[in-house]
Coordinates of C-alpha atoms and ligand atoms in Angstrom, one line a residue:
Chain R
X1 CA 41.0 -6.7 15.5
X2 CA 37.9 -8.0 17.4
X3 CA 35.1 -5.7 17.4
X4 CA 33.6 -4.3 21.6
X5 CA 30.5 -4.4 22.7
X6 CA 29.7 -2.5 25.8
X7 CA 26.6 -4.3 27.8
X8 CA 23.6 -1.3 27.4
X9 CA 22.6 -2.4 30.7
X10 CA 25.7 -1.7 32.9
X11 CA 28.5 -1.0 30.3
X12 CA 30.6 -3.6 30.7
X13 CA 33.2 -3.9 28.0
X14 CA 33.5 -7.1 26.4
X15 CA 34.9 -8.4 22.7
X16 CA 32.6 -9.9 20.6
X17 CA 32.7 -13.7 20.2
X18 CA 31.1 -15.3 16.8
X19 CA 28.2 -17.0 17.4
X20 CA 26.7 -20.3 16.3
X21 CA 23.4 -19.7 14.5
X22 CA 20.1 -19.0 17.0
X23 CA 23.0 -18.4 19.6
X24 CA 22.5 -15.6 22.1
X25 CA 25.4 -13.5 23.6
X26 CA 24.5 -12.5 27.0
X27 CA 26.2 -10.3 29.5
X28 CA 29.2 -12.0 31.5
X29 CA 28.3 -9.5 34.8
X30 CA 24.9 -8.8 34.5
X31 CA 23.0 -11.8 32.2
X32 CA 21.7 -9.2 29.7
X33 CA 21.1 -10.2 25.9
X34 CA 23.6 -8.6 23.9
X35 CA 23.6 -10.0 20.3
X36 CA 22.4 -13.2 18.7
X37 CA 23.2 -15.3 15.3
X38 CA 19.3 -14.9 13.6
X39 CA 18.1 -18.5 13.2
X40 CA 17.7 -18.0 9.7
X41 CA 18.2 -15.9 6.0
X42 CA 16.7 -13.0 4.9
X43 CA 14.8 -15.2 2.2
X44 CA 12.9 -17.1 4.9
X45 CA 12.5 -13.3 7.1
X46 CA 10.8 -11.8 3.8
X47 CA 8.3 -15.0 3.4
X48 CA 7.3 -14.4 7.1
X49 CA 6.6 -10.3 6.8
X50 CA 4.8 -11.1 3.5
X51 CA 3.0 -13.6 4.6
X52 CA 2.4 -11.4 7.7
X53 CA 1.8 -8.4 5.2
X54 CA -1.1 -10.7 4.1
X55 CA -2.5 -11.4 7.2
X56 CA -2.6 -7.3 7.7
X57 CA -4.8 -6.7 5.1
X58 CA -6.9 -9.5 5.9
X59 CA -7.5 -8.3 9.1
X60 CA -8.4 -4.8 7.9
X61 CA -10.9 -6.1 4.9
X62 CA -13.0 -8.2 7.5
X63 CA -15.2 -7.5 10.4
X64 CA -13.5 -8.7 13.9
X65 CA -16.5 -9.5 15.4
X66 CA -20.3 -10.0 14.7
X67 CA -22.9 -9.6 17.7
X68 CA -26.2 -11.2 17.6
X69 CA -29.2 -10.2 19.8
X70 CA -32.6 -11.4 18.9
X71 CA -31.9 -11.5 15.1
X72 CA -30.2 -8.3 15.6
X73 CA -26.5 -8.0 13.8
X74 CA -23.8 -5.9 14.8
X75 CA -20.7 -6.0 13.3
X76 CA -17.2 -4.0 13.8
X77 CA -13.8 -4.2 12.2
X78 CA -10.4 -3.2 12.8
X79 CA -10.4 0.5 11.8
X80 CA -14.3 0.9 12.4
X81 CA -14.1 0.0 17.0
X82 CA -11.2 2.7 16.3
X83 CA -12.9 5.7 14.4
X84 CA -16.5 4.5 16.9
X85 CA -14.1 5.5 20.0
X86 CA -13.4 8.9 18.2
X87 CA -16.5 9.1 17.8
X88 CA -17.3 8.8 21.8
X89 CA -15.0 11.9 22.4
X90 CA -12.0 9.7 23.1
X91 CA -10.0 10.8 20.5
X92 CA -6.3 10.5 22.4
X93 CA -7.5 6.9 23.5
X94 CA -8.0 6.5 19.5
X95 CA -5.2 7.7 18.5
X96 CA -3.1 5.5 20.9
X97 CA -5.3 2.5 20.1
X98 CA -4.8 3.4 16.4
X99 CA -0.7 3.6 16.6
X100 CA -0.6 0.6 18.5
X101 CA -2.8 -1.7 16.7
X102 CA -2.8 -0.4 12.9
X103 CA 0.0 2.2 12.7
X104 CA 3.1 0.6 14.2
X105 CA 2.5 -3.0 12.9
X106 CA 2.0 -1.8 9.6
X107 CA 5.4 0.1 9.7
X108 CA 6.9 -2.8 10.8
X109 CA 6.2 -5.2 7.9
X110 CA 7.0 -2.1 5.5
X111 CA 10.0 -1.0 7.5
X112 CA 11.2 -5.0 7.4
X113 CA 10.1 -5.4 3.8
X114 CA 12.1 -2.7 2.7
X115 CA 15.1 -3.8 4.4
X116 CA 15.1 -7.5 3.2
X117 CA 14.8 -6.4 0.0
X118 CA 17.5 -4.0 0.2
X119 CA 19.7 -6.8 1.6
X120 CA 19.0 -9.1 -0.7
X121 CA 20.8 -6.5 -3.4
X122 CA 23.6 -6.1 -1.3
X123 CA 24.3 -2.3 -0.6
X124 CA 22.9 -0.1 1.9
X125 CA 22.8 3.3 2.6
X126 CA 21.4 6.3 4.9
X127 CA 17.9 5.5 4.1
X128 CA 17.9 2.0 5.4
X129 CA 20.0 2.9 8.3
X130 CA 16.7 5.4 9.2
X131 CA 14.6 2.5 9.0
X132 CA 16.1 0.3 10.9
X133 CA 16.5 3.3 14.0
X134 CA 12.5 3.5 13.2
X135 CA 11.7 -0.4 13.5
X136 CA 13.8 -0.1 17.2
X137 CA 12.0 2.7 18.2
X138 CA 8.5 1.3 17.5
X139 CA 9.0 -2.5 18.9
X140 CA 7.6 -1.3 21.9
X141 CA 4.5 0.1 20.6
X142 CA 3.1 -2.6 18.8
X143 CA 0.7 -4.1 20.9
X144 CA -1.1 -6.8 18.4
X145 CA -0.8 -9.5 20.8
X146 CA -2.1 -7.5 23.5
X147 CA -5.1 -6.8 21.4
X148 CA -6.0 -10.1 20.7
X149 CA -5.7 -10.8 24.2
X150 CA -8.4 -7.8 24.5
X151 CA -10.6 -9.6 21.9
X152 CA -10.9 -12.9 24.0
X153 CA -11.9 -10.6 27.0
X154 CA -14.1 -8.6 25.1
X155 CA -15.8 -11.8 23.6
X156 CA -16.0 -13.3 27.5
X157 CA -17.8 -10.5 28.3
X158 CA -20.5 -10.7 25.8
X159 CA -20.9 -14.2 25.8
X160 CA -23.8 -13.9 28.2
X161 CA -25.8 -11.2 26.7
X162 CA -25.4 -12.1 23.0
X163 CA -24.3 -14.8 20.4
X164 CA -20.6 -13.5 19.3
X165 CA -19.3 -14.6 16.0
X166 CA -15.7 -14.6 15.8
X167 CA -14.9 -12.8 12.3
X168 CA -12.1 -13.5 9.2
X169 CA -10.2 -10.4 10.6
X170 CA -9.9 -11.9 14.0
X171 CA -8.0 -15.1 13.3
X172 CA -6.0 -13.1 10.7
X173 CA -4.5 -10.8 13.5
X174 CA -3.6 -13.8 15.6
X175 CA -1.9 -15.2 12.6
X176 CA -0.6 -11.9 11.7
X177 CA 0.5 -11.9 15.5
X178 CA 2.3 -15.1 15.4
X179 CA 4.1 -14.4 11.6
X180 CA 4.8 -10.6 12.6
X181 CA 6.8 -12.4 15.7
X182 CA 8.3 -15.0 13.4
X183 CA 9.6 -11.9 10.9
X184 CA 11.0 -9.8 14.2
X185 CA 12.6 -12.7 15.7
X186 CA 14.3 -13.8 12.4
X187 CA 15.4 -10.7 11.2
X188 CA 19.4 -10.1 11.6
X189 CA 19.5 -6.3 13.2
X190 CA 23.7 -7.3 14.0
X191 CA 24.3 -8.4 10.5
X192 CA 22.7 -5.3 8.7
X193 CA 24.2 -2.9 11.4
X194 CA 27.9 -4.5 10.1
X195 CA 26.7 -4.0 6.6
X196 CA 25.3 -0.7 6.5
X197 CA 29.1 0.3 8.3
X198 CA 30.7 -0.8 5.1
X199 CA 34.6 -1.1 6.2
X200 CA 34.7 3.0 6.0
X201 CA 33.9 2.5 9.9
X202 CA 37.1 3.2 12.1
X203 CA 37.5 0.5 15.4
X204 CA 37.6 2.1 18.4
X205 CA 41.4 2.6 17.7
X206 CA 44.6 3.3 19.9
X207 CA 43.2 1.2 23.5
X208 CA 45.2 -1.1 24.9
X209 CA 42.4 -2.0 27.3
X210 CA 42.2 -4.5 29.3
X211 CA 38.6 -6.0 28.3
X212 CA 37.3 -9.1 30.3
Chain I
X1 CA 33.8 -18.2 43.5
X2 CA 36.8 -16.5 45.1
X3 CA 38.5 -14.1 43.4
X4 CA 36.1 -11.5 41.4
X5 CA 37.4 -10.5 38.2
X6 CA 38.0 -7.1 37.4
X7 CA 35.4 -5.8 35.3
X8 CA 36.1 -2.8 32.8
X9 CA 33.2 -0.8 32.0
X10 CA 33.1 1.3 28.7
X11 CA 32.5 4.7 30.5
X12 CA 35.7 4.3 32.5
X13 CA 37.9 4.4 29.2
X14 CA 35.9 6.9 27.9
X15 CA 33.9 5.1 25.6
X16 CA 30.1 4.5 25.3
X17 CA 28.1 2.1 22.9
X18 CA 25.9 4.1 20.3
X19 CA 21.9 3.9 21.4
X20 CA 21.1 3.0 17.8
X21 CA 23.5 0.8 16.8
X22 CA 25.6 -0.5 19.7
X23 CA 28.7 0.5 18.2
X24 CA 31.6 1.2 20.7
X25 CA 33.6 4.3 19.8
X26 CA 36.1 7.2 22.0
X27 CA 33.8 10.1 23.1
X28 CA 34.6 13.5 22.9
X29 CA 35.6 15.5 26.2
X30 CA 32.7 16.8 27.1
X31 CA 31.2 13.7 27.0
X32 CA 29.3 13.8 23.7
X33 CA 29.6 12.4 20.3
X34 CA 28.5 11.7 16.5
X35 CA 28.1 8.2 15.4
X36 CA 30.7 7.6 12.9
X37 CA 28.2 4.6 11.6
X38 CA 24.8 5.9 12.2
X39 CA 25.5 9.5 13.1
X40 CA 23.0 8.5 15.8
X41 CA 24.0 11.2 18.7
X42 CA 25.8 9.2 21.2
X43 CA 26.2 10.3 25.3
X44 CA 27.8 8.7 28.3
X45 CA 24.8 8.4 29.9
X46 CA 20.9 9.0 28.6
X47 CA 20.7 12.4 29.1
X48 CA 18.7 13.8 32.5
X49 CA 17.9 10.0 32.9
X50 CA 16.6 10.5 36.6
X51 CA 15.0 14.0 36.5
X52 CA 12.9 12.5 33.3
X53 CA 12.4 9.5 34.7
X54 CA 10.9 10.9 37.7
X55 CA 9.0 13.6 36.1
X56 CA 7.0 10.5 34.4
X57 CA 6.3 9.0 37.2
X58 CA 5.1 11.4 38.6
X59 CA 2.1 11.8 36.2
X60 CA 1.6 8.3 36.3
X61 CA 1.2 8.2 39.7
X62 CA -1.1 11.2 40.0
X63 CA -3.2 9.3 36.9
X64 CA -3.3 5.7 38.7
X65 CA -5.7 6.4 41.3
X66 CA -8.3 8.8 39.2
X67 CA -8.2 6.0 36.2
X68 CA -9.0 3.3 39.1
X69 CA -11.6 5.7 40.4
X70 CA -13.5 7.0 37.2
X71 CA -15.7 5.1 35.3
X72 CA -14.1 3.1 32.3
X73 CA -17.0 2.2 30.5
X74 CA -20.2 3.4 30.1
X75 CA -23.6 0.9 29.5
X76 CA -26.9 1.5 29.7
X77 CA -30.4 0.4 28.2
X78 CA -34.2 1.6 28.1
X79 CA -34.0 1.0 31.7
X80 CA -30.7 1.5 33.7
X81 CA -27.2 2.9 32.8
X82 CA -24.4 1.5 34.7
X83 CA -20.7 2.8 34.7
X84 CA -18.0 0.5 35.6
X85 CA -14.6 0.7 36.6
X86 CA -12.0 -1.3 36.1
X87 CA -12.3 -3.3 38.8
X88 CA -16.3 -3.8 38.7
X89 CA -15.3 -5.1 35.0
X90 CA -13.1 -8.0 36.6
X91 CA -15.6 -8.2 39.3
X92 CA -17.9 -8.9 36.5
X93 CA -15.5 -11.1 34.6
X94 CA -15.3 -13.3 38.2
X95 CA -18.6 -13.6 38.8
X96 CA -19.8 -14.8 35.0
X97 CA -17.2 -17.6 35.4
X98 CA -14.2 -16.1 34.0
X99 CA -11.8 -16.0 36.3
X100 CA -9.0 -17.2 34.3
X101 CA -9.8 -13.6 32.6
X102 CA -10.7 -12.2 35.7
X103 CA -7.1 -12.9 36.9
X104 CA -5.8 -12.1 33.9
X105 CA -7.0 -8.4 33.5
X106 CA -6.4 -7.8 37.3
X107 CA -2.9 -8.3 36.8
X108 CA -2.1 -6.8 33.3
X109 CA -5.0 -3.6 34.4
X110 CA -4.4 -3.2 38.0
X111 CA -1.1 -5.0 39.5
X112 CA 1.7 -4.1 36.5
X113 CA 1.2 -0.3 36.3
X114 CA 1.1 -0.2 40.6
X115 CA 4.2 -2.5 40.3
X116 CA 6.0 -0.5 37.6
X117 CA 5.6 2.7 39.2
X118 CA 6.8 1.4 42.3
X119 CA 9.7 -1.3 41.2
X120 CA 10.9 2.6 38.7
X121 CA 10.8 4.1 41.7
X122 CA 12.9 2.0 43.7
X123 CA 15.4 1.7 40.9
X124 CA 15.7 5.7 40.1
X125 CA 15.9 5.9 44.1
X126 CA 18.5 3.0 44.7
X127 CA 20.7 5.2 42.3
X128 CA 20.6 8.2 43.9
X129 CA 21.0 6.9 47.1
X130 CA 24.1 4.7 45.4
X131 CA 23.2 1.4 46.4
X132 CA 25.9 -1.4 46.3
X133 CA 23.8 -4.8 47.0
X134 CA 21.7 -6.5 44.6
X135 CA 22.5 -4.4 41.1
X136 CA 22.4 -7.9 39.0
X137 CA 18.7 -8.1 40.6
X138 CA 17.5 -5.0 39.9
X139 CA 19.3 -4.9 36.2
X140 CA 16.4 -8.2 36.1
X141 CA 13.8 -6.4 37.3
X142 CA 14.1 -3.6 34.9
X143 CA 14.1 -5.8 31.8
X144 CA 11.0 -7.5 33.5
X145 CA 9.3 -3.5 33.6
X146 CA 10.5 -3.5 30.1
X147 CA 9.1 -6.7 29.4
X148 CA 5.3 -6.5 30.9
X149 CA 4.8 -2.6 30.6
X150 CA 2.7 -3.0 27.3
X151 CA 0.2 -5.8 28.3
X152 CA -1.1 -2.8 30.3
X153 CA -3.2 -1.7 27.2
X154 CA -5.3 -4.8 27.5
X155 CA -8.2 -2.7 28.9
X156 CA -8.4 0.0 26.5
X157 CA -8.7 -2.3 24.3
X158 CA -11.4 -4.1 25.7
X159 CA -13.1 -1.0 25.7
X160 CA -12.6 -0.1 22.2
X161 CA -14.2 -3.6 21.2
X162 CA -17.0 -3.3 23.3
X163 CA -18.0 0.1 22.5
X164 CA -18.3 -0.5 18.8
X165 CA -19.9 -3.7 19.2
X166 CA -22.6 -2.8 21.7
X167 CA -24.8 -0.2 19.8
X168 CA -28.0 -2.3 19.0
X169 CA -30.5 0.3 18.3
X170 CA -30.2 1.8 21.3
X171 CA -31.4 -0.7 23.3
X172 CA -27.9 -1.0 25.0
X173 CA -25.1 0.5 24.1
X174 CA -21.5 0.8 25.7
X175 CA -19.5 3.8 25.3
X176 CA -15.8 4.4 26.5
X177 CA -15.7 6.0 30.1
X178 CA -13.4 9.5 30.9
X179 CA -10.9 6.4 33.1
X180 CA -10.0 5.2 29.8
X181 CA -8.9 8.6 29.2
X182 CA -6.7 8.2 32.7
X183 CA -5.7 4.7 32.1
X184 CA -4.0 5.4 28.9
X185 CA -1.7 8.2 30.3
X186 CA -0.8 5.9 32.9
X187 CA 0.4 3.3 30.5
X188 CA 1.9 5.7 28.5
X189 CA 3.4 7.5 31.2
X190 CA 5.0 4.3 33.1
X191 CA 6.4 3.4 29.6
X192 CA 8.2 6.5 28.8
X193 CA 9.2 6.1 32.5
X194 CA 10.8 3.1 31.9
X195 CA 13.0 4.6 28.6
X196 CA 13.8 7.1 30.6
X197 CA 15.9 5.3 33.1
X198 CA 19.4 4.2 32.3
X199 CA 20.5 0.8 33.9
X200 CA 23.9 1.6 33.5
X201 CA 23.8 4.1 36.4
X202 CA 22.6 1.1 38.5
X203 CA 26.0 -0.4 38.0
X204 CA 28.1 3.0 37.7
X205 CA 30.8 2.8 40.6
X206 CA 30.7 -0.8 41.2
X207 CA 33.9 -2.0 41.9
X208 CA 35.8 -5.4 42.2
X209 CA 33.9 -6.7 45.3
X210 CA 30.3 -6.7 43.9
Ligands
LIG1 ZN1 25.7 -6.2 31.5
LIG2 ZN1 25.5 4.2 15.7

């Protein structure tokens, strides 16, 4: 029996097709991106969130960014701009700044790590199918990319008044950035969704429908 | 293209596909159900999708025009304090020789949320009103509201940066501005916005002939 998928975008029935690996199954009526063939293992996925997992603590052990003024030295890292805006009576700002920068990567290379491993032993259960609703609920909250971006503005804007020196931390969130992407992307969400069903999973039984 | 096929949506046998897992499975009658994979709690429809929707907006939109009008940032020295807005800090991005940056802040600080509130609300009202033309358009322009809602945050985070950096012994020193404050709400806001809204209404009583 072939398995439906019903387009989240305008609920279009359709039967799954297998896919060739880093294929991408997209929406006969409306073009959306329904389900893709990950372009590789979960072996490779686990070397990119450690390595990513790396990068993390990097970033946070490191000042971003030094400022020099006239033999002056100022210095900030990751957590230290965050708990200085606190400081400044912007404590929601900090809060968003610190689950979109800190909190929501971080759960995402321990969310993925837990799950590779889990996958690489075979059997799943309850706990890992809570992780993996977590990991699509934060996706949109992790803004690391959008922070570096921030960095390079910030930096343009001191240029002029001071000498900025670029810290460790900074090029290990734009690696962190680029391997946290690599992980994401790699990782199979289809496959482990089919997995953590098991075959206890009833088919949508009994419908002769007429799918397109 | 002459004969359009006849499309079968889920809803119209009575299933849906689970939020969580994208399972398809039979719902109960009154329109509800239970996940039989990830016990994820599965409707026809998000629930309230256009009163929510709308309600977000709504506080976006009230939050826009204060966060463009309040002071993001804070400097001052021995001898002046200036406040800037957003837009004096792309001013000031322009006229240092930026403008790549320039440009790019203007359109991730000031253009997306304006656009987002206003392509949402076209969407949310295009369903109420129950448009027929251009539903594969609009079904691209939400995933493109999905797509660019977060580089919104670029600002605050500018602002975080410079603050912490810009404290030298008091002879200047940057602190965050109540905008911020504004700014992030309406990021926030347009986002939830966006979750809010369910596409599949877009497409909800479109027949053979679109
Ligand atoms: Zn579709
Ligand atoms: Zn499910």
């Amino acid at each position: 029996m072939k398995a439906l998928v019903a387009c989240p975008h305008c609920d279009l029935l359709q039967y799954e097709v297998l896919l060739a690996p880093r294929a991408t199954a997209h929406c006969a009526r409306c073009g959306t991106p329904l389900y893709r063939r990950a372009p590789c293992g979960p072996e490779r996925t686990l070397a990119y969130t450690l390595a990513a997992a790396v990068c993390f603590v990097l970033a946070n052990a490191f000042p971003l960014v030094a400022l020099e003024v006239s033999g002056q030295r100022n210095s900030t890292t990751l957590l230290g701009a965050i708990v200085d805006l606190a400081g400044q009576g912007m404590e929601l700002v900090a809060a968003l700044v610190f689950a979109t920068i800190w909190l929501a990567p971080l759960l995402q290379l321990a969310g993925l790590a837990y799950l590779l491993r889990a996958r690489l032993r075979v059997r799943h259960a309850r706990a890992e199918i809570q992780v993996l609703r977590l990991l699509a609920a934060i996706r949109p909250w992790s803004m690391v990319e959008v922070f570096v971006l921030g960095v390079l503005v910030a930096l343009a804007k001191l240029m002029h008044m001071a000498q900025v020196l670029p810290g460790v931390a900074l090029w290990s969130l734009a690696a962190l950035m680029v391997l946290l992407a690599a992980a994401l992307n790699a990782f199979d969400e289809h496959d482990f969704w089919e997995l953590a069903a098991g075959d206890e999973v009833p088919q949508v039984a009994g419908d002769q429908a007429v799918v397109q | 293209m002459s004969e359009a096929p006849a499309f079968v949506t889920a809803a119209r046998l009575g299933l849906a596909s689970c939020p969580d897992c994208a399972l398809v499975q039979r719902l109960g009658a009154d329109g509800r159900g239970r996940c039989p994979r990830c016990h994820a709690f599965v409707t026809l429809r998000k629930p309230n999708s256009l009163p929510r929707t709308w309600a977000f907006l709504l506080a976006a939109t009230v939050l826009y025009p204060i966060a463009n009008l309040l002071p993001i940032m804070r400097s001052g020295n021995l001898f002046n304090a200036q406040d800037d807005t957003i837009l004096s800090g792309i001013a000031y991005l322009w006229v240092s020789g930026s403008w790549p940056l320039a440009l790019v802040v203007f359109v991730a600080s000031v253009l997306v949320p304006l656009l987002k509130i206003i392509a949402l609300s076209w969407l949310a009202l295009s369903v109420q009103r129950h448009a027929r033309r251009h539903r594969r358009q609009r079904t691209h322009l939400y995933r493109l509201v999905e797509l660019v809602g977060r580089w919104s945050m670029l600002d605050i985070f500018v602002v975080t940066l410079l603050s912490a950096l810009v404290q030298l012994n008091s002879l200047a020193e940057v602190s965050a501005g109540p905008g911020a404050l504004a700014f992030a709400g309406v990021v926030v806001f347009t986002m939830l916005a966006s979750h809010s809204f369910d596409p599949r209404l877009i497409w909800d009583g479109a027949g053979r002939d679109d």
